[in-house]
CSV table of C-alpha atoms in Angstrom, one decimal:
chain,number,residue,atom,x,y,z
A,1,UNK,CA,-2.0,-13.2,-3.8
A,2,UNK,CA,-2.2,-10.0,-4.8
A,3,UNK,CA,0.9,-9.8,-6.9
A,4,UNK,CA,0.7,-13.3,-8.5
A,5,UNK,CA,-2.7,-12.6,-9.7
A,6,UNK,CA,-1.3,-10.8,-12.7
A,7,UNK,CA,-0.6,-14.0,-14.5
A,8,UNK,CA,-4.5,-14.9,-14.7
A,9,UNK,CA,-4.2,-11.9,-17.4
A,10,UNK,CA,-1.9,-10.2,-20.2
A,11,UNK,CA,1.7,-9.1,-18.4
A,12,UNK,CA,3.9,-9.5,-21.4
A,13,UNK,CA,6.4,-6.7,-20.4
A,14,UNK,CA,5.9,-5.0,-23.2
A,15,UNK,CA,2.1,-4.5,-22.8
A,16,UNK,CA,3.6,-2.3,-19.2
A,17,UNK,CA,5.3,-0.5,-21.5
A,18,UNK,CA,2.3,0.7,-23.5
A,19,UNK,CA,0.8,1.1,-20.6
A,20,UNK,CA,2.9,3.9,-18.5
A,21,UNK,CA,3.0,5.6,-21.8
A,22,UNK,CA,-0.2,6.2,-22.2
A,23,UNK,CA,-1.3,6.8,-18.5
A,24,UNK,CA,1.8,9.4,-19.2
A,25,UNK,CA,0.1,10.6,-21.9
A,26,UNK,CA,-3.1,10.7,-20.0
A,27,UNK,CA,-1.5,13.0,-17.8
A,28,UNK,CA,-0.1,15.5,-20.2
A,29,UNK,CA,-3.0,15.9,-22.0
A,30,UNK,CA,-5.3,16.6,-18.7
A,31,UNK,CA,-2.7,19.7,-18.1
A,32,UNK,CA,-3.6,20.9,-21.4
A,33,UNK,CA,-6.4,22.9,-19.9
A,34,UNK,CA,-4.6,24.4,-16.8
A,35,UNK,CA,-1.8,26.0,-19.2
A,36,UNK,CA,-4.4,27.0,-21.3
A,37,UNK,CA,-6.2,28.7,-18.4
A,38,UNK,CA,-2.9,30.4,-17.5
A,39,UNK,CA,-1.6,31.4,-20.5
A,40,UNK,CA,-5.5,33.3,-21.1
A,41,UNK,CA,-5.5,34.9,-17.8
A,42,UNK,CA,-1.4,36.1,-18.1
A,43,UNK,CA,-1.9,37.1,-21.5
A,44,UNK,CA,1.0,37.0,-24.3
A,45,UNK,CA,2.6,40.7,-22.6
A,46,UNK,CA,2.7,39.0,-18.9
A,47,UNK,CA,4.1,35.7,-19.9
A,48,UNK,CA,7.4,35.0,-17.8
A,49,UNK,CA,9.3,31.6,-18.7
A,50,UNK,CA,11.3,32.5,-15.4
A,51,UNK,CA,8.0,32.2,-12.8
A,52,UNK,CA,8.1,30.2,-10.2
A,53,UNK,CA,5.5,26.9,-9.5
A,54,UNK,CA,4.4,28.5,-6.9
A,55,UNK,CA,4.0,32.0,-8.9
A,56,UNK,CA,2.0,30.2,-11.5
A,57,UNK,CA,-0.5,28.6,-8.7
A,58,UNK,CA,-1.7,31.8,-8.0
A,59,UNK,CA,-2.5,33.4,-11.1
A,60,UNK,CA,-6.0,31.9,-11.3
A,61,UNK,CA,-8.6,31.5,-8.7
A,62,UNK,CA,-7.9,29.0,-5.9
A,63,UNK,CA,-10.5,26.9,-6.9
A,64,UNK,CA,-10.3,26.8,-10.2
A,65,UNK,CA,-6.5,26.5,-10.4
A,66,UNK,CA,-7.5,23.5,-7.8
A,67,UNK,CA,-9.7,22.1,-10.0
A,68,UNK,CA,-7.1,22.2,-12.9
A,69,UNK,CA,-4.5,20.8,-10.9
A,70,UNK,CA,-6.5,18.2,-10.2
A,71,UNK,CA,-8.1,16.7,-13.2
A,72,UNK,CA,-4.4,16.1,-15.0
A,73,UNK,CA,-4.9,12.7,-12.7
A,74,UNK,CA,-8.2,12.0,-13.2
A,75,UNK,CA,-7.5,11.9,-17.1
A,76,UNK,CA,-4.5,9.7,-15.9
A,77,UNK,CA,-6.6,7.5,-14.1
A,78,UNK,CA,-9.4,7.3,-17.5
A,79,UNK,CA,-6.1,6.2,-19.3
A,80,UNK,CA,-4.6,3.6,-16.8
A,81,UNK,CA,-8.1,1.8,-16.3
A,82,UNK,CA,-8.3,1.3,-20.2
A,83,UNK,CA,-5.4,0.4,-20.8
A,84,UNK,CA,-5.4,-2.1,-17.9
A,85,UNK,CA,-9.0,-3.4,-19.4
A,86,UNK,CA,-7.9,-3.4,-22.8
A,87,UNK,CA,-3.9,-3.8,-22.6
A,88,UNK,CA,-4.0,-6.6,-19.9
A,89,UNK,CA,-7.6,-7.6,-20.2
A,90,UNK,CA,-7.5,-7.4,-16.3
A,91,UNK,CA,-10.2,-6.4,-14.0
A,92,UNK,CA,-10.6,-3.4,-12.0
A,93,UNK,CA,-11.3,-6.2,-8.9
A,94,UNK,CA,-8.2,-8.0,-9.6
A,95,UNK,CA,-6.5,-4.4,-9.9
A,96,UNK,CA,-7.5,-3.6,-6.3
A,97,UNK,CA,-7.2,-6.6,-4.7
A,98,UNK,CA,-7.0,-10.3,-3.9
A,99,UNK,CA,-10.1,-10.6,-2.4
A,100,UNK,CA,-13.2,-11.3,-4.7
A,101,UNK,CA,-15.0,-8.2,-4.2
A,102,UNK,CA,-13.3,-5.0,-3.3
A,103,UNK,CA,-13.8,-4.2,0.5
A,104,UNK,CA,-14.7,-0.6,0.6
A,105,UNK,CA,-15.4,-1.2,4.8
A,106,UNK,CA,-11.6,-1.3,4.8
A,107,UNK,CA,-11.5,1.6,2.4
A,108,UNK,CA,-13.5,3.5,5.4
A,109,UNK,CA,-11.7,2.3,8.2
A,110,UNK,CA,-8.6,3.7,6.9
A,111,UNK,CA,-10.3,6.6,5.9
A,112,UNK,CA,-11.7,7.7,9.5
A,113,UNK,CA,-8.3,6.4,10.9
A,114,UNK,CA,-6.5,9.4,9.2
A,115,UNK,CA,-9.1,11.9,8.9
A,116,UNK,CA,-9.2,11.3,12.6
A,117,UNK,CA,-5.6,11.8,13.2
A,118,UNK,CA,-5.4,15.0,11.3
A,119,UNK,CA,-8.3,16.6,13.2
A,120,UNK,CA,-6.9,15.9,16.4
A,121,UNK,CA,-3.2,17.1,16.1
A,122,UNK,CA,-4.7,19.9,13.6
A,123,UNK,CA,-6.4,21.1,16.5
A,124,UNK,CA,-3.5,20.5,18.9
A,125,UNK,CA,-1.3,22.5,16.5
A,126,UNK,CA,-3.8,25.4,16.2
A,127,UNK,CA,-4.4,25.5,20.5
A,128,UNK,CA,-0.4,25.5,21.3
A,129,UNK,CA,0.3,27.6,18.4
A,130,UNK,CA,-2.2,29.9,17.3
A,131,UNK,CA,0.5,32.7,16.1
A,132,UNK,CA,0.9,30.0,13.2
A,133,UNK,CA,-2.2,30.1,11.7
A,134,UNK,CA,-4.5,33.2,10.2
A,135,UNK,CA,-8.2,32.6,10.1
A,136,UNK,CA,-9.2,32.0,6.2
A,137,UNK,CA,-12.2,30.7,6.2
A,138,UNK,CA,-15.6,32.1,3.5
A,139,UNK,CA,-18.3,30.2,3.2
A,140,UNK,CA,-19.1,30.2,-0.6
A,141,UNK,CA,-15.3,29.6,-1.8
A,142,UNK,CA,-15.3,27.2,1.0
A,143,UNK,CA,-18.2,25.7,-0.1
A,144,UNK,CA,-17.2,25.1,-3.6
A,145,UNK,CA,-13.5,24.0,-1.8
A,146,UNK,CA,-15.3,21.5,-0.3
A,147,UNK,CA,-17.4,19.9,-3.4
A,148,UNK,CA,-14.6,19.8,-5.5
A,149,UNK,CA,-12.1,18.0,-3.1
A,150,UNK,CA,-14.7,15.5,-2.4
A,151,UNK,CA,-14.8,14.7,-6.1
A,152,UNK,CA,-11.4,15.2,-7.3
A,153,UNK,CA,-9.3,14.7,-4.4
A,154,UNK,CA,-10.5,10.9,-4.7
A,155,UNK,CA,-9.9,10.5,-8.3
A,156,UNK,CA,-6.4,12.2,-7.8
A,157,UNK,CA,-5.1,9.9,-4.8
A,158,UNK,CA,-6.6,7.1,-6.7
A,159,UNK,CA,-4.3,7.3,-9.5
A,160,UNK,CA,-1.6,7.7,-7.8
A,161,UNK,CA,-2.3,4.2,-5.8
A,162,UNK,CA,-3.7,2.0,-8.5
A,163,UNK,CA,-0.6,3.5,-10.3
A,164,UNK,CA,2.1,3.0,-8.2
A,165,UNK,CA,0.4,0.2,-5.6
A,166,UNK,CA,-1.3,-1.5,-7.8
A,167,UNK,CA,-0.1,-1.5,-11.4
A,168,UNK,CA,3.2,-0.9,-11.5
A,169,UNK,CA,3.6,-3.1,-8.3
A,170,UNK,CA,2.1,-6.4,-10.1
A,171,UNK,CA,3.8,-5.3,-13.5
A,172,UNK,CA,7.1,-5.5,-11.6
A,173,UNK,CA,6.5,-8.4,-9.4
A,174,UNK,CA,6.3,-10.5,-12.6
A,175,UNK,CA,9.0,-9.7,-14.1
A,176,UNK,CA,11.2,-9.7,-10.9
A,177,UNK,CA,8.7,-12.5,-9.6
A,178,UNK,CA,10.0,-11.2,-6.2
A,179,UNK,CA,7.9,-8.6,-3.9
A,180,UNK,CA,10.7,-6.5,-2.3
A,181,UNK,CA,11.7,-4.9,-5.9
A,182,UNK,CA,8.6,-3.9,-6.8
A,183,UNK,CA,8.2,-2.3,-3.4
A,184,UNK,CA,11.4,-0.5,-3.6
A,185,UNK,CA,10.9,0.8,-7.2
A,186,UNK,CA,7.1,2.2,-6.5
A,187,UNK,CA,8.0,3.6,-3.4
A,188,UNK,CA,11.3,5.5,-4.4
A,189,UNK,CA,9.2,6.9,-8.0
A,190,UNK,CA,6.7,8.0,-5.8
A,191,UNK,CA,8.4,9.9,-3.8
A,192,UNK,CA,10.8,11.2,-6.4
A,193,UNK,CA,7.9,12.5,-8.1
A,194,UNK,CA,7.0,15.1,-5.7
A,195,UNK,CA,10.3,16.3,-6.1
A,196,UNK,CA,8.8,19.1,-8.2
A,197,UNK,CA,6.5,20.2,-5.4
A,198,UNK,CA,6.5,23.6,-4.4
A,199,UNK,CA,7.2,22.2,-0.6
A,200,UNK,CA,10.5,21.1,-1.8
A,201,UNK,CA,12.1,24.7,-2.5
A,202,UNK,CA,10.5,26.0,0.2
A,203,UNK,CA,11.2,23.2,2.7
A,204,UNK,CA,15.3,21.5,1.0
A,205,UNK,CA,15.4,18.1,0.0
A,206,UNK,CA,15.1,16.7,3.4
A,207,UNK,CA,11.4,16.6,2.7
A,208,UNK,CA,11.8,14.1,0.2
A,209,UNK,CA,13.0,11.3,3.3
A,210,UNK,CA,9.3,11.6,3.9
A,211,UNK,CA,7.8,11.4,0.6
A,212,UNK,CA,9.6,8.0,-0.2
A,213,UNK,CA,9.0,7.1,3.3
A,214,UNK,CA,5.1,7.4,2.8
A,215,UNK,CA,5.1,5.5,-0.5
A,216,UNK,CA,7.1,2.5,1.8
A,217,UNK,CA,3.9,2.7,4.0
A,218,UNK,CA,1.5,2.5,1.5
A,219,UNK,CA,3.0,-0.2,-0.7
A,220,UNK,CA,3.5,-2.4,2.9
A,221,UNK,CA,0.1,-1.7,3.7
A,222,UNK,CA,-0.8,-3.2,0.0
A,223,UNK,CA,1.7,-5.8,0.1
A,224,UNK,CA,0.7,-7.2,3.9
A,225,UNK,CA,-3.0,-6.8,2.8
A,226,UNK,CA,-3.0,-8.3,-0.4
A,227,UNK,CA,-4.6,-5.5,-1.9
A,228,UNK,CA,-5.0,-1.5,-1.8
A,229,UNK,CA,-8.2,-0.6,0.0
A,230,UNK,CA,-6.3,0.6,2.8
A,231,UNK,CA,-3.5,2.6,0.7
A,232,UNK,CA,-6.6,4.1,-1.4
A,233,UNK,CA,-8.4,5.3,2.0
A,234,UNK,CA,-5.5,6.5,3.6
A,235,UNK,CA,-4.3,8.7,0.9
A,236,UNK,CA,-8.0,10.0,0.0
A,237,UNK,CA,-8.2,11.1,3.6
A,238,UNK,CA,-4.6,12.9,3.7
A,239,UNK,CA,-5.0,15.0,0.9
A,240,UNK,CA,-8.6,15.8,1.2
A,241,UNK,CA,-8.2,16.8,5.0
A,242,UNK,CA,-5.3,18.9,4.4
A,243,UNK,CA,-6.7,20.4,1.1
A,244,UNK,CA,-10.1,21.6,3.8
A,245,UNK,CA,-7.9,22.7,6.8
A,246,UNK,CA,-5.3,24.2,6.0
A,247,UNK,CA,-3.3,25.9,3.1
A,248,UNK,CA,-0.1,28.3,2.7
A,249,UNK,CA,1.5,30.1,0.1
A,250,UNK,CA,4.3,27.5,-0.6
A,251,UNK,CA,2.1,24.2,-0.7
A,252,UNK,CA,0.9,22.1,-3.6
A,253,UNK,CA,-3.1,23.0,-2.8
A,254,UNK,CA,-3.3,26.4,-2.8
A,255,UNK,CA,-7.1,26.3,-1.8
A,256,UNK,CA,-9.6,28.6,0.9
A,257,UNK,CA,-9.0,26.3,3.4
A,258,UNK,CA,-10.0,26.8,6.5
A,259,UNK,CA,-6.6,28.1,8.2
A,260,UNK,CA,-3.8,29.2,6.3
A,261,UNK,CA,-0.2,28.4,7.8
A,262,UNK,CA,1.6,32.0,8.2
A,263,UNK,CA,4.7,30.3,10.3
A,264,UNK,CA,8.4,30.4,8.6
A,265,UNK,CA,8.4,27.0,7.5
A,266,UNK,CA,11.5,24.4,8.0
A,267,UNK,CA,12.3,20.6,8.2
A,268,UNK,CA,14.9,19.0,10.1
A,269,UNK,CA,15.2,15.7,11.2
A,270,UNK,CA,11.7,16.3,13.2
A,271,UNK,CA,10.5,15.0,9.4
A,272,UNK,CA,11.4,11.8,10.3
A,273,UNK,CA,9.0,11.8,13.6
A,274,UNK,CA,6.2,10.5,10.9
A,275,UNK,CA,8.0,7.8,9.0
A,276,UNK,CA,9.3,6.0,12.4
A,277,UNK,CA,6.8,6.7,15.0
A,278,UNK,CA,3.3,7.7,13.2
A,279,UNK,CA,3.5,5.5,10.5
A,280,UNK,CA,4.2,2.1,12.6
A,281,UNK,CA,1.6,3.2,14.6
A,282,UNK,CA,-0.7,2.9,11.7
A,283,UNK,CA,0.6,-0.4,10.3
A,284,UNK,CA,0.4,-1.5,13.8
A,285,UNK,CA,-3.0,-0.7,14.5
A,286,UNK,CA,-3.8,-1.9,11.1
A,287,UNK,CA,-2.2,-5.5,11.5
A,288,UNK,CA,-4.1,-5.8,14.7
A,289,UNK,CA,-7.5,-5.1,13.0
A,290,UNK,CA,-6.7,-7.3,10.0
A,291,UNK,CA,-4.9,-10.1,11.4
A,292,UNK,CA,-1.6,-9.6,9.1
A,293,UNK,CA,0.8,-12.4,9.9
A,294,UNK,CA,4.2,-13.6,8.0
A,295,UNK,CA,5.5,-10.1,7.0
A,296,UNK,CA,8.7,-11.4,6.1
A,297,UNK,CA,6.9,-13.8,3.1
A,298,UNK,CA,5.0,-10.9,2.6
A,299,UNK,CA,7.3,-8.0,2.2
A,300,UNK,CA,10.3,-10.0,0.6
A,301,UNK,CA,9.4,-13.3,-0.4
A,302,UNK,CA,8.9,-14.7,-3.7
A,303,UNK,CA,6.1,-14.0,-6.5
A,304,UNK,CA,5.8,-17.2,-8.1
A,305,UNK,CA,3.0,-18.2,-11.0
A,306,UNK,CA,0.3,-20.2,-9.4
A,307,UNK,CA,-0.3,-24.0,-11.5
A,308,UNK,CA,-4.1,-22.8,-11.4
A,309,UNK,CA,-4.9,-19.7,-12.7
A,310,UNK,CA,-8.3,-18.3,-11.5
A,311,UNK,CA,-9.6,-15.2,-13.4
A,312,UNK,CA,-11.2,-13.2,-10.4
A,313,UNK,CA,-14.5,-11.6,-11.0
A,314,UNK,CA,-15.5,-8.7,-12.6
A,315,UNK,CA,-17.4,-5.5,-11.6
């Protein structure tokens, strides 16, 4: 069980303690560089404690400030995998999943199962509404656009699930030694996190129903496959597709996408069209492929320490 496994290692409480701190600390010090960058390119004279998020994205180049952005998590993620090695003397297998080796082929299917998704109603969305969108696309910045997402888009979705799905989710699950909790409390401090995201002002608070809806997803897609292959290609795909296609002066990625998004933006209760009919469709097209059965044992039942403990293996 993917939970349960925790108790083959270290989960004294107070070892998930040490833990968040220092991922936090992780992350803080990986935005050391993008203030620094900021604070050169403003100068002392320009300086403004009153700008904006989204004021302060575009001060450097898109790719750079990208880049920036970006490598906060993958310092994050440099913290969290030592301090799961050296804290819990746990493996990055038993981190990821249940299953003895990590199955990247489910990694990929999730993968192509977005990135297909997004193509098609980007597409759509460009064909019925082409006043929308402005042509952005050069080659060279998108060219470096496009090597940088593919290394550091992965490294930043994959803090965020071995974080939330994967850490915190097996940290809580023994101490609760229930599964719904630790569902509950990742999902809601996911989404509560993006709080701070420029799409926020721009769009109200609404937009939060659908970040804490997508962090349920993920953590039921963990949960139901006893592990977070899926939740890791899923989230890789989403962000890098978006960060390549499209951009707009009020988003998170402010990058030379392809199209940028000129339309007045606004969210109503349309936002909930992805949480109750998108989102089911992928869970149901993934429990077809993967044969998930007993959801209610495996969304609410009970996370209890196995009489056997077998250390998985390591990679």
């Amino acid at each position: 069980m993917f939970i349960s496994q925790i108790f083959n290692y270290k989960y004294d409480f107070w070892r998930y303690i040490i833990g968040v701190i220092m991922v936090i600390a992780g992350v803080i010090i990986g935005q050391i560089p993008l203030t620094i960058a900021i604070f050169m390119e403003l100068g002392l004279e320009s300086m403004d404690v009153n700008m904006t998020q989204e004021e302060l994205m575009k001060v450097l180049d898109p790719n750079y400030n990208f880049f920036l952005l970006l490598l906060s998590y993958a310092v994050g993620l440099l913290f969290l995998f030592f301090a799961v090695r050296k804290i819990h003397g746990q493996s990055l297998v038993a981190l990821t999943t249940s299953r003895p080796r990590i199955d990247w082929s489910r990694f990929w299917f999730a993968f192509g199962l977005v990135s297909l998704f997004i193509i098609i109603t980007s597409v759509g969305d460009y064909l019925t509404n082409p006043q929308d969108y402005k042509w952005n696309f050069e080659l060279v910045p998108f060219l470096i656009l496009l090597v940088l997402a593919v290394v550091m888009v992965p490294l930043q979705t994959s803090f965020e699930e071995y974080f939330f799905r994967a850490y915190l989710m097996q940290g809580i699950g023994a101490l609760a030694r229930n599964k719904w909790l630790p569902l509950v409390v990742t999902s809601v401090i996911f989404g509560s996190l993006h709080f701070f995201n420029p799409e926020v002002t721009k769009l109200g608070n609404i937009i939060m129903i659908y970040y804490i809806g997508t962090g349920f997803m993920l953590g039921i897609m963990a949960l139901m496959d006893e592990g977070i292959e899926l939740a890791l290609g899923f989230h890789a795909a989403n962000n890098l597709l978006t960060a390549l296609i499209v951009t707009a002066d009020w988003t998170a990625f402010q990058t030379p996408s392809i199209f940028k998004d000129v339309s007045e933006p606004s969210a109503g209760w349309d936002i909930l069209i992805p949480i109750f009919v998108v989102y089911p469709l992928f869970l149901f097209i993934m429990a077809r492929r993967y044969g998930w059965k007993n959801w209610k044992e495996k969304l609410f039942g009970k996370v209890e320490k196995p009489e056997i403990l077998n250390v998985s293996e390591e990679i």
